[in-house]
PDB file of C-alpha atoms and ligand atoms in Angstrom:
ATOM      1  CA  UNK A   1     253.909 -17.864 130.877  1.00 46.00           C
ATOM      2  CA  UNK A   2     254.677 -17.087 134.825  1.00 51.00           C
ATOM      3  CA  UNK A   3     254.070 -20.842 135.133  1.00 46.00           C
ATOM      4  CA  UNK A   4     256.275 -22.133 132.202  1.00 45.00           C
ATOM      5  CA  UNK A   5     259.606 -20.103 133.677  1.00 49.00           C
ATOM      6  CA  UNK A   6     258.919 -21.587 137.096  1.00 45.00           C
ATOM      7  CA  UNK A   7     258.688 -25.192 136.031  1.00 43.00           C
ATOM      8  CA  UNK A   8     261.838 -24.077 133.757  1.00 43.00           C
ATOM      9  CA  UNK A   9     263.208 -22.951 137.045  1.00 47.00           C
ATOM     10  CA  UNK A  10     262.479 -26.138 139.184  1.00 46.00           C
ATOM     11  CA  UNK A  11     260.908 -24.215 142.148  1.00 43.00           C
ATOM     12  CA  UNK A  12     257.542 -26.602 141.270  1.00 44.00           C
ATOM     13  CA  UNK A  13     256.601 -29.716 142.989  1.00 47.00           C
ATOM     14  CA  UNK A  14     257.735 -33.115 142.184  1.00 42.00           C
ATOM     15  CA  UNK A  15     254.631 -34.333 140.420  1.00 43.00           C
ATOM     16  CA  UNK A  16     254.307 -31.086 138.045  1.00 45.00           C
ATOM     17  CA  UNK A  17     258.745 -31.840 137.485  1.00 49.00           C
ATOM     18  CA  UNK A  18     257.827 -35.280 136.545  1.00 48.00           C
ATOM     19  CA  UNK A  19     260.672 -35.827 138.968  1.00 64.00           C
ATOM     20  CA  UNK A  20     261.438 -39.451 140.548  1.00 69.00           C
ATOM     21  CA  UNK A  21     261.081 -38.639 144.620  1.00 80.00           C
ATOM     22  CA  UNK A  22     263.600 -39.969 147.564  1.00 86.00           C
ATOM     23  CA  UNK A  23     261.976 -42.428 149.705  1.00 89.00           C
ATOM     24  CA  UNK A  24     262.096 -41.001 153.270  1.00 91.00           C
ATOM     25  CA  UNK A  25     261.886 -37.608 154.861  1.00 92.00           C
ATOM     26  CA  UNK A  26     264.164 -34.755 153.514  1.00 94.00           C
ATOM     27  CA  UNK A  27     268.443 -35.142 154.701  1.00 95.00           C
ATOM     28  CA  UNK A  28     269.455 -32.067 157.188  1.00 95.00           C
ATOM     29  CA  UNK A  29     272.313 -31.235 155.449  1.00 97.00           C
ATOM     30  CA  UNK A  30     275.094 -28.694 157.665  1.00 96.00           C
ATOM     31  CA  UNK A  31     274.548 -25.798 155.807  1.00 97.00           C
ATOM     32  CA  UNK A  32     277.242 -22.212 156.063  1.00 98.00           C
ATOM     33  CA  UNK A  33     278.173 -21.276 159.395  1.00 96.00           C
ATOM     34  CA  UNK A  34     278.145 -17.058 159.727  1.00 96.00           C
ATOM     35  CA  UNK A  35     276.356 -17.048 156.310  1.00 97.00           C
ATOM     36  CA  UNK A  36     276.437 -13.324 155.136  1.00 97.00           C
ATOM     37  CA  UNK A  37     273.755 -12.517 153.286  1.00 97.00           C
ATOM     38  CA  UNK A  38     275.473  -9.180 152.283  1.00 97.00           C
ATOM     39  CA  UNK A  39     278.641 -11.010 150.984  1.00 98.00           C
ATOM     40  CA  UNK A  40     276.353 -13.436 149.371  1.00 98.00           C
ATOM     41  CA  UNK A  41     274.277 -10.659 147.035  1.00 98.00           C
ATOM     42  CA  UNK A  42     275.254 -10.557 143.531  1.00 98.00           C
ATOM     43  CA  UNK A  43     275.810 -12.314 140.226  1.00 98.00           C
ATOM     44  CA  UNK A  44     275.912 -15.716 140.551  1.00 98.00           C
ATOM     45  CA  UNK A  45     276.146 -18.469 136.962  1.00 98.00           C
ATOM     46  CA  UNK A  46     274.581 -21.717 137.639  1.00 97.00           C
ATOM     47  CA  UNK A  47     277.315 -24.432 137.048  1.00 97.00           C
ATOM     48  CA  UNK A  48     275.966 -27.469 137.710  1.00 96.00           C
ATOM     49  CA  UNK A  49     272.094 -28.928 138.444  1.00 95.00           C
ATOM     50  CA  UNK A  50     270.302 -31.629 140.029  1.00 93.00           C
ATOM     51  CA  UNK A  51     268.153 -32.757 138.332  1.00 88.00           C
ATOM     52  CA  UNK A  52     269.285 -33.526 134.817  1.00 78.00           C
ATOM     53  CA  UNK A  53     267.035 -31.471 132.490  1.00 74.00           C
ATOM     54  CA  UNK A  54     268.973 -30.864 129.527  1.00 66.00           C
ATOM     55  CA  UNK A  55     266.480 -29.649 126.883  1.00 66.00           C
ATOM     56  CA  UNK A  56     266.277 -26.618 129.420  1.00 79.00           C
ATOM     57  CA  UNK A  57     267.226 -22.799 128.854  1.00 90.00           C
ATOM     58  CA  UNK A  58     271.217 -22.470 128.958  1.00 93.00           C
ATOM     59  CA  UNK A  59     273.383 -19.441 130.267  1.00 96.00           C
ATOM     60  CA  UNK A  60     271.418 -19.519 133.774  1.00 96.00           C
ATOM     61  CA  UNK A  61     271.744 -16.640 135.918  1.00 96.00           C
ATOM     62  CA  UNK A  62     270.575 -15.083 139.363  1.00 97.00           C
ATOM     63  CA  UNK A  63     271.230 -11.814 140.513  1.00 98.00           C
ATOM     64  CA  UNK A  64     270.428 -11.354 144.001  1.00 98.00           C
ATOM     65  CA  UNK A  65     270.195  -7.858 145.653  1.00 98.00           C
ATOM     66  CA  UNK A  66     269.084  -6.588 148.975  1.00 97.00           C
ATOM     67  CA  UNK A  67     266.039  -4.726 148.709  1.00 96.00           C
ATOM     68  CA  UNK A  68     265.302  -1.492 151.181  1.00 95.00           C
ATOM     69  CA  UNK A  69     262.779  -3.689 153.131  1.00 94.00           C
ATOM     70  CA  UNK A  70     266.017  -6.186 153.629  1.00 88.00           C
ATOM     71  CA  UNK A  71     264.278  -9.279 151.763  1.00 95.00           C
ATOM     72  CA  UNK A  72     265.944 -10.292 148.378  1.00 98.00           C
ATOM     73  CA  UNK A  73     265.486  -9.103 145.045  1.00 98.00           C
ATOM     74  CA  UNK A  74     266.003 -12.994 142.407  1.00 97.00           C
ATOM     75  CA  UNK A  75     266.228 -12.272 139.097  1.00 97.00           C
ATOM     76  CA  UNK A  76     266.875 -15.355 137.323  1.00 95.00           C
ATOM     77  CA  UNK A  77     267.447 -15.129 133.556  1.00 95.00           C
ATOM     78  CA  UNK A  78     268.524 -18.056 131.155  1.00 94.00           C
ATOM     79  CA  UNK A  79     268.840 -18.419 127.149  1.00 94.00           C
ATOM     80  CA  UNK A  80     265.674 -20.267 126.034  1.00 91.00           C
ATOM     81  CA  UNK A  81     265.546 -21.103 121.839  1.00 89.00           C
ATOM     82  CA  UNK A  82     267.879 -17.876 121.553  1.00 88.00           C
ATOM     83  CA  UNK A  83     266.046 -15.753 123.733  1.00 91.00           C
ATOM     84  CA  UNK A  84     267.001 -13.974 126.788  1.00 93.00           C
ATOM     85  CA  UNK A  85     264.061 -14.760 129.382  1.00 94.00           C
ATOM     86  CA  UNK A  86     263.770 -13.321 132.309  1.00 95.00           C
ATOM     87  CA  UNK A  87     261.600 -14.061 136.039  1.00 95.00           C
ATOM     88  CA  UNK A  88     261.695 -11.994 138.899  1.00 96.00           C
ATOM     89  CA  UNK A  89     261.084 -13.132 142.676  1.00 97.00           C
ATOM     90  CA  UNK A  90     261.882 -12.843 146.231  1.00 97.00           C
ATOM     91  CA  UNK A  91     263.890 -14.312 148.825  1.00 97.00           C
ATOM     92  CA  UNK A  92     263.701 -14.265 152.543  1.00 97.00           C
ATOM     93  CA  UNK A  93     265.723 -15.684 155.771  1.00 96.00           C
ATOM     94  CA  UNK A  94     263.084 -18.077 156.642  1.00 91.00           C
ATOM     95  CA  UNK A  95     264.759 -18.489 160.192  1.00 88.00           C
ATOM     96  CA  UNK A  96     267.412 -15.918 161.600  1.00 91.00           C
ATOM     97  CA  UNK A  97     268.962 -18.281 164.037  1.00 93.00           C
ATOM     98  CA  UNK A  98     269.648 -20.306 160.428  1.00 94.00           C
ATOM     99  CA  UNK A  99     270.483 -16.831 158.032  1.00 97.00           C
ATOM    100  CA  UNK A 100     271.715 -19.953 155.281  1.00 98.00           C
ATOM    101  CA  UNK A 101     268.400 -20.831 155.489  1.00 97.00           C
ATOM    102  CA  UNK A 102     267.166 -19.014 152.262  1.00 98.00           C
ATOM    103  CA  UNK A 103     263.034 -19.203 150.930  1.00 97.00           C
ATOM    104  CA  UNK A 104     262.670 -18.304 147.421  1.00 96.00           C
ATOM    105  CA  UNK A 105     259.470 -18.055 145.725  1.00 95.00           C
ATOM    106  CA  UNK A 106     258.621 -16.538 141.848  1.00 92.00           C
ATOM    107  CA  UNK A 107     255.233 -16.088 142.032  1.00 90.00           C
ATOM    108  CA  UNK A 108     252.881 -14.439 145.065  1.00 85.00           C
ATOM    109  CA  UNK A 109     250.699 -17.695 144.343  1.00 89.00           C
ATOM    110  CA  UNK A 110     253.337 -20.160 145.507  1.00 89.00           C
ATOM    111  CA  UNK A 111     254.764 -20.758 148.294  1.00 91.00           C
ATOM    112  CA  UNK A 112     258.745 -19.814 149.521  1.00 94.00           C
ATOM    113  CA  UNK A 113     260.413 -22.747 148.383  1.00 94.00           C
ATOM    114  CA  UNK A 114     263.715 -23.848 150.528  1.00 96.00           C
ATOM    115  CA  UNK A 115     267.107 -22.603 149.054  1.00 97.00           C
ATOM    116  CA  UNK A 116     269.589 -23.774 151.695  1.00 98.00           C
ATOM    117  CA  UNK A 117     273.267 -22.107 151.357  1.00 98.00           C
ATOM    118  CA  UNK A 118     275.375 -25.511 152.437  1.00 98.00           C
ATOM    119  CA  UNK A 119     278.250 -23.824 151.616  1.00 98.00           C
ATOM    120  CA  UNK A 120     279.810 -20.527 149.781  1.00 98.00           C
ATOM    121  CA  UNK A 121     283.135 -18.680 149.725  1.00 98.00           C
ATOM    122  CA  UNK A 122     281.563 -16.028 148.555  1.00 98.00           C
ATOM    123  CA  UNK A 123     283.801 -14.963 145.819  1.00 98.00           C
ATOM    124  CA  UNK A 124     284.281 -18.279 143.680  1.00 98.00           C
ATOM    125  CA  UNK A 125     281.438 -20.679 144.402  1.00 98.00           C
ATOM    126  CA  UNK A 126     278.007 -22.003 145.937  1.00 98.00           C
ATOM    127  CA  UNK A 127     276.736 -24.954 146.830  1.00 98.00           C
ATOM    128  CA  UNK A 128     272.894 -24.866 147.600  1.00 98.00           C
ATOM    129  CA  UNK A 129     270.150 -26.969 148.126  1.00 97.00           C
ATOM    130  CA  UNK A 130     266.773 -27.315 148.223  1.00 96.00           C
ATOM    131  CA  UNK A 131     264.087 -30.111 149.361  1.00 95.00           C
ATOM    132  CA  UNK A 132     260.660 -30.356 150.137  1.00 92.00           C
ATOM    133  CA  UNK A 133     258.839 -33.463 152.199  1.00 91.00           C
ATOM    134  CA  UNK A 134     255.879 -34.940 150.927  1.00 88.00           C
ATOM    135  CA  UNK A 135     254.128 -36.348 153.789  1.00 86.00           C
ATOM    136  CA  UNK A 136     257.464 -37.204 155.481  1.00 81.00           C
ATOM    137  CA  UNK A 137     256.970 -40.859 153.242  1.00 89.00           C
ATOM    138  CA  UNK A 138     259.341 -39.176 150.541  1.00 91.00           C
ATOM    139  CA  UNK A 139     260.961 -35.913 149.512  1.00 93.00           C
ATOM    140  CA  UNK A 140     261.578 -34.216 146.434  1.00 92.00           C
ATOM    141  CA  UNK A 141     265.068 -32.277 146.128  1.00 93.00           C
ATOM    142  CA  UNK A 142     267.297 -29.714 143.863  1.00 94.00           C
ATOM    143  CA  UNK A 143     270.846 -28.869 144.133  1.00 96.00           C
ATOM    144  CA  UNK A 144     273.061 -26.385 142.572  1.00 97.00           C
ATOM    145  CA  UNK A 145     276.687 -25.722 142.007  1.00 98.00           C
ATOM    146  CA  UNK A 146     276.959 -22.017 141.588  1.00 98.00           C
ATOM    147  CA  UNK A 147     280.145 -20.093 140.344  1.00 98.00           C
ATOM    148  CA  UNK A 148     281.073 -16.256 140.094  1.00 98.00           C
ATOM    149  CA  UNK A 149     282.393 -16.847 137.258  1.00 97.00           C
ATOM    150  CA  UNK A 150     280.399 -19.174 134.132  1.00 96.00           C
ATOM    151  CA  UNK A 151     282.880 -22.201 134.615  1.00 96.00           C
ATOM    152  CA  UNK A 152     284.720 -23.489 137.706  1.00 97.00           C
ATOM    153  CA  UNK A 153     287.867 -25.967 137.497  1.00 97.00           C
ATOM    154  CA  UNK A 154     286.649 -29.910 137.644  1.00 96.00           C
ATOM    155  CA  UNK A 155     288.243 -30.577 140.657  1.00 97.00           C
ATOM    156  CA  UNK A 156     285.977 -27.915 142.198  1.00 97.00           C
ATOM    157  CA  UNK A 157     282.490 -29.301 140.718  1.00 96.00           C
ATOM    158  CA  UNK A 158     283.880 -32.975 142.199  1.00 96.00           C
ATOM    159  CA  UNK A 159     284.754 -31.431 145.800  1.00 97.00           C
ATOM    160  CA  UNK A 160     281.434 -29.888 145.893  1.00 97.00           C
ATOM    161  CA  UNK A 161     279.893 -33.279 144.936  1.00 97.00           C
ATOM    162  CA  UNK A 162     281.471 -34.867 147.716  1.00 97.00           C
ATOM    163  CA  UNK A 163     279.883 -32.176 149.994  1.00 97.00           C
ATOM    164  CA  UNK A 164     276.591 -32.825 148.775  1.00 97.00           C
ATOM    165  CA  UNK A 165     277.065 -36.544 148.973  1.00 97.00           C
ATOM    166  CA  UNK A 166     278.571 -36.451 152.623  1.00 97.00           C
ATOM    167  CA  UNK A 167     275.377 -34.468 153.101  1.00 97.00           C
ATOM    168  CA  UNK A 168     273.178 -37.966 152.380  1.00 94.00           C
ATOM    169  CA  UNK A 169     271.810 -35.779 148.846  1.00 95.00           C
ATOM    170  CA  UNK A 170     272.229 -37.990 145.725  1.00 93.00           C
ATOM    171  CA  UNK A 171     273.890 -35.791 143.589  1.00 94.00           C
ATOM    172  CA  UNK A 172     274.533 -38.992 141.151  1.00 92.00           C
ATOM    173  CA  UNK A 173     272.238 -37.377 138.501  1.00 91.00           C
ATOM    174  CA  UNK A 174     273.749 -33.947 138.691  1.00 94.00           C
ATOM    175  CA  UNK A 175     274.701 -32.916 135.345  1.00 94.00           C
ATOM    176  CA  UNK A 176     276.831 -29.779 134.243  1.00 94.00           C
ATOM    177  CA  UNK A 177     274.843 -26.457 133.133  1.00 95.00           C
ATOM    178  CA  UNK A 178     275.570 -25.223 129.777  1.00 94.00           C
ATOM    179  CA  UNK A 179     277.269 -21.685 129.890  1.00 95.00           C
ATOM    180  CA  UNK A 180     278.604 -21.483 126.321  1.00 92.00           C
ATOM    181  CA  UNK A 181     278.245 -18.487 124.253  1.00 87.00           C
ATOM    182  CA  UNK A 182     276.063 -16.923 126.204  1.00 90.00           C
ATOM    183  CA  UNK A 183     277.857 -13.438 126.436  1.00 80.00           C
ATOM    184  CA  UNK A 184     277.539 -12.813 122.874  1.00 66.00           C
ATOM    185  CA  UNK A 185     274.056 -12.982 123.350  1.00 47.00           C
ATOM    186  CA  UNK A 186     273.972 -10.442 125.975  1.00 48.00           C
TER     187      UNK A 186
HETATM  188  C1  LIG B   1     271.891  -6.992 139.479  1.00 77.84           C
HETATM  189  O1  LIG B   1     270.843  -6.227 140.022  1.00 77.84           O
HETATM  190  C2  LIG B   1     271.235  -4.917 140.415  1.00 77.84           C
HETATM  191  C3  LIG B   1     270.057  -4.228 141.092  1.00 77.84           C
HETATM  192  O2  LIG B   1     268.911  -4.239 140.286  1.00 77.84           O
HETATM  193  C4  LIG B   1     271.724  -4.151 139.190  1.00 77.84           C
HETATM  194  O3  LIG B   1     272.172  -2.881 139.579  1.00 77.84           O
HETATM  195  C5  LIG B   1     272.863  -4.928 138.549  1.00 77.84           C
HETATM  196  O4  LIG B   1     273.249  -4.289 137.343  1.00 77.84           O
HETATM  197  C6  LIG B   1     272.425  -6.349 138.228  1.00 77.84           C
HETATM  198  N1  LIG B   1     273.547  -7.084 137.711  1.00 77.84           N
HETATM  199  C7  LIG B   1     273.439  -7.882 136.652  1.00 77.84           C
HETATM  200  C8  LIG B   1     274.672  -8.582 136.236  1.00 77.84           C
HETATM  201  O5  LIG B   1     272.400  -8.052 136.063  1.00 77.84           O
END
């Protein structure tokens, strides 16, 4: 079941995603300068997604909290065949000379997976990222647009796929997250 959500969840290597890899080592994208972690704790409704997987849960959600031992409390929840499903897991500043520079793993088995802040004002929007190298011959990558609120204005989604882009991270197959009646559900 554990394994289900996190292939739902696309913290799973390429092969397992059935995902087409990027030729070439992973891009170094700039990611948030002074990233508060703090500031960065909360609700946040997943907007947009690299890749496309559109048969997928819908209404995805992470809460993040600090926990008392100052890593991260992730609970991600989504609507999957009209059921509210639920994963916990736990996040970490890999690196604190890079505090954007997020691991998240859902499962004690796995390792912390890379979830890179690129860029957040906090109150309205996200943009993060995460890749892994395969043998530095090709690279396997997700990307989020993430919103306070369950929609964001267009003109925000296409400014944030120009950061992305300007980034070197294809961002072509990003498709919009479905966030439709979802709070009746809840
Ligand atoms: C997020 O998690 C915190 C801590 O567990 C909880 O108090 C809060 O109600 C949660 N918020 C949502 C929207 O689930």
């Amino acid at each position: 079941m554990e394994f289900v959500h996190v292939v739902m969840f696309g913290f799973i290597s390429a092969l397992a995603a059935a995902q087409v890899p990027h030729w070439g080592p992973c891009p170094e994208p700039e990611v948030q300068q002074a990233f508060s972690l703090k500031q960065f704790m909360g609700r946040w409704f997943e907007i947009a997604k690299l890749p496309a997987q559109f048969e997928k849960g819908r209404c995805i959600e992470t809460n993040f909290t600090l926990r008392t031992d100052s890593s991260i409390r992730v609970v991600s929840s989504e609507i999957l065949k009209g059921e509210l499903k639920k994963i916990e897991g736990t996040g970490i500043i890999e690196d604190p000379k890079n505090p954007a520079k997020l691991g998240i793993t859902y499962s004690y088995v796995l390792p912390y997976s890379p979830y890179w802040i690129l860029s957040t004002d906090y109150v309205n929007q996200a943009l993060v990222y995460s890749c892994t190298d395969v043998l530095r011959l090709f690279h396997v990558d997700f990307a989020w647009v993430l919103g306070r609120t369950r929609s964001l204005p267009e003109s925000a989604i296409e400014k944030a796929r120009e950061v992305f882009a300007r980034n070197n991270i294809d961002v072509t197959r990003m498709i919009p997250s479905r966030q439709l009646g979802c709070d009746k559900t809840l």
